[in-house]
Tab-separated table of C-alpha atoms in Angstrom:
chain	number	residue	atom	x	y	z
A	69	UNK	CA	81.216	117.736	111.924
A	70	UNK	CA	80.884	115.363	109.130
A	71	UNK	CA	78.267	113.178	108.306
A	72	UNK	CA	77.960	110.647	110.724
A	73	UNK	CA	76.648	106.972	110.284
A	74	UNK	CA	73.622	106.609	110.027
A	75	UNK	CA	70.815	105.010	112.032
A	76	UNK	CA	68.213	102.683	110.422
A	77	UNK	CA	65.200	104.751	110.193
A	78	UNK	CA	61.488	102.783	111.293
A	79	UNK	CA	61.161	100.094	108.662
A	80	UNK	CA	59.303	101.124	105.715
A	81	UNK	CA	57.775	98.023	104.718
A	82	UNK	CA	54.870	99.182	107.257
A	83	UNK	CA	51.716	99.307	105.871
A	84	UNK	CA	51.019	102.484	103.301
A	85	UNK	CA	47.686	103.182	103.128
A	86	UNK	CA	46.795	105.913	100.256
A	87	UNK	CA	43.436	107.020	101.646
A	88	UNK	CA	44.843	106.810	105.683
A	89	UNK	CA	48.065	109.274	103.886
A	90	UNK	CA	45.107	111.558	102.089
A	91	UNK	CA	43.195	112.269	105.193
A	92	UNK	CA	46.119	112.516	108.129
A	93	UNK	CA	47.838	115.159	105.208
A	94	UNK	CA	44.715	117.480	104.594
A	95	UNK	CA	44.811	118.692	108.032
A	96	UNK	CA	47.064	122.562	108.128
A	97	UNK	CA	49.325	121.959	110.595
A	98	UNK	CA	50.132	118.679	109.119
A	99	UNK	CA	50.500	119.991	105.212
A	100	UNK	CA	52.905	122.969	107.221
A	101	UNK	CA	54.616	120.464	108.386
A	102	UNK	CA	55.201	118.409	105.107
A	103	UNK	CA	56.035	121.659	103.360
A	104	UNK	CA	58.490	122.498	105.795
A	105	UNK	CA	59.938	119.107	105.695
A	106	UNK	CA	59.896	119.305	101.728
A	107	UNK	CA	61.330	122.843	101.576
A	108	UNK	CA	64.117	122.168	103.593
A	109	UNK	CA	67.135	122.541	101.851
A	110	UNK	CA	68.730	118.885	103.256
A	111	UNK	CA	64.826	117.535	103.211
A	112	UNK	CA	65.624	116.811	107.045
A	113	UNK	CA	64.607	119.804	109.596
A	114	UNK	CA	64.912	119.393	112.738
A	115	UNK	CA	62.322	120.319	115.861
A	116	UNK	CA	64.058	123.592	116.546
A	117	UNK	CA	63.741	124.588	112.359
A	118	UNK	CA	59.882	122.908	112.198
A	119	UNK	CA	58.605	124.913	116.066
A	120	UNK	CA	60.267	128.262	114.160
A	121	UNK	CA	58.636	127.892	111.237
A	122	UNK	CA	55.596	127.462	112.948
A	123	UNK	CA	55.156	129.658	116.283
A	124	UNK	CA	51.755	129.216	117.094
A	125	UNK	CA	51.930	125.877	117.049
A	126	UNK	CA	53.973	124.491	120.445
A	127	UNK	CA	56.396	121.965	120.782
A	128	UNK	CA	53.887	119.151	121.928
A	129	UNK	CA	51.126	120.020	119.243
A	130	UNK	CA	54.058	119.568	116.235
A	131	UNK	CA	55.340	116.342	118.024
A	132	UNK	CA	51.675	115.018	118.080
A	133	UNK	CA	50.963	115.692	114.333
A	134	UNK	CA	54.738	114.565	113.388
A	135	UNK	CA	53.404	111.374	115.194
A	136	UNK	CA	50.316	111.236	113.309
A	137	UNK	CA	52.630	111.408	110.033
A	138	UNK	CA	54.927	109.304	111.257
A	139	UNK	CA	52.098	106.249	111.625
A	140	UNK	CA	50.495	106.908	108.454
A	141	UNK	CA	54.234	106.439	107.025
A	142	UNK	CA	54.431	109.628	105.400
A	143	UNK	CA	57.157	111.397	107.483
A	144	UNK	CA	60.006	109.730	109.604
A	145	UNK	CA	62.905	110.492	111.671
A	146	UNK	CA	66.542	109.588	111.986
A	147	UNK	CA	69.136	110.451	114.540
A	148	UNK	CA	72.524	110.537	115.354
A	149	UNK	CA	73.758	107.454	117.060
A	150	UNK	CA	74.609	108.527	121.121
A	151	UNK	CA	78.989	109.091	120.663
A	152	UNK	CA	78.052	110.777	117.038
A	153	UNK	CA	75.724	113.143	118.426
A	154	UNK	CA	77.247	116.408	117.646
A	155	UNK	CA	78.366	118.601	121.066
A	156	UNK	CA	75.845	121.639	119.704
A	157	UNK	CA	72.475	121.647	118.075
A	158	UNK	CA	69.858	119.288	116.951
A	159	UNK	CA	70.393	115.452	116.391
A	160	UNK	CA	67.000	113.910	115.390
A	161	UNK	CA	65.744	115.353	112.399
A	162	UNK	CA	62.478	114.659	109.864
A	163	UNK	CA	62.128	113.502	106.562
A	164	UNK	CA	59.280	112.315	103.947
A	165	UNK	CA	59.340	108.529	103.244
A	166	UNK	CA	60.499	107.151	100.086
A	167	UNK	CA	56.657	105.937	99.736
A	168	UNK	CA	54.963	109.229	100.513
A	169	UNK	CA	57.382	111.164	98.215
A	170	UNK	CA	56.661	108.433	95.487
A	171	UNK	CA	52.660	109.453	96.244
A	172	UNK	CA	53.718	113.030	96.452
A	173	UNK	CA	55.134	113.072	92.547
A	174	UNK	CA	52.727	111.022	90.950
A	175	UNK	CA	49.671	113.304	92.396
A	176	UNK	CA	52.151	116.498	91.827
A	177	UNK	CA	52.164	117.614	95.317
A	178	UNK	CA	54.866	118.588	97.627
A	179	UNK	CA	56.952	119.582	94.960
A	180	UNK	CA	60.813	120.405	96.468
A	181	UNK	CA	61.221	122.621	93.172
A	182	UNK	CA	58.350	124.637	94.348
A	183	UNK	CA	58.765	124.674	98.297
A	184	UNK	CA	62.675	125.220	98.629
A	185	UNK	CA	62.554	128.709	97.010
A	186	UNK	CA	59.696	129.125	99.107
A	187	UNK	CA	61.469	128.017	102.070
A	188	UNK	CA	64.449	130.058	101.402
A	189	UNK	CA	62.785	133.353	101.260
A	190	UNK	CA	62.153	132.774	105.270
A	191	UNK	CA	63.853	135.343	106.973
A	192	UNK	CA	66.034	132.979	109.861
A	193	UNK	CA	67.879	134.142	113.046
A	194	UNK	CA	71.317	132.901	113.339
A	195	UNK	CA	70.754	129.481	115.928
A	196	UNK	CA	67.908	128.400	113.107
A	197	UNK	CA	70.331	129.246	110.105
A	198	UNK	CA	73.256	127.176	112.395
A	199	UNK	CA	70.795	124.411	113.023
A	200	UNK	CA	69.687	124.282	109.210
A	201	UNK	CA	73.293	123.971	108.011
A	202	UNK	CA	74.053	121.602	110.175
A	203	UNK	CA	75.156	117.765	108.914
A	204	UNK	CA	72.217	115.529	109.249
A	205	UNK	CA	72.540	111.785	109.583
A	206	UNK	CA	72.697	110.166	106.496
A	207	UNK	CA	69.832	107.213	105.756
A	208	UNK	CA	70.793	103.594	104.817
């Protein structure tokens, strides 16, 4: 399946507070989860990639700190339109905001040169390799 159109992620211009972004990303689960995110080789994993990646942490736990990220506008998620969804695998998938990457680079952490290596030394079974090369929604 090709890319498909795109839906508007959540609007950016919400507020961006450094200090709020410092303290919801010191926590481990959370700075897994942005290094998964990061390391990703499209920058967009979906929940089956992010609970695999992390297996002691369950499925509600991960959506509850994605949550947390996702109100301190640090991490966001798009999704397939319904009629583009593709007929197998994931369709919502999770990405680091163009503000929090900004902070990300100018404190030199998070760096994709450093966590995509990282991230590709992961040994994967075949449904998380299929659901990583997937075609992710592209952003507008």
């Amino acid at each position: 399946m090709s890319q498909g159109a795109g839906v508007r992620p959540n609007d950016e211009s919400n507020h961006f507070d450094v200090f709020e972004v410092f303290d919801v990303i010191t926590q481990q689960t959370r700075k897994d989860l942005i290094a998964d995110i990061v390391g990703h080789p499209k920058g967009m994993p979906s929940m089956k990639e992010l609970q695999y990646l992390n297996p002691d942490v369950d499925r509600t736990t991960i959506l509850g700190h994605l949550r947390k990220l996702m109100d301190a506008n640090v991490v966001d998620s798009v999704a397939f339109p319904d009629g583009q969804r593709p007929d197998e695998g994931p369709y919502k998938f999770y990405y680091i905001t163009e503000r929090a990457r900004e902070l990300f680079d100018k404190n030199g952490i998070f760096d994709p040169d450093v966590r995509r290596p990282l991230y590709a030394q992961v040994e994967k079974p075949a449904d998380v390799k299929h659901a990583e090369e997937l075609a992710r929604p592209q952003l507008e």
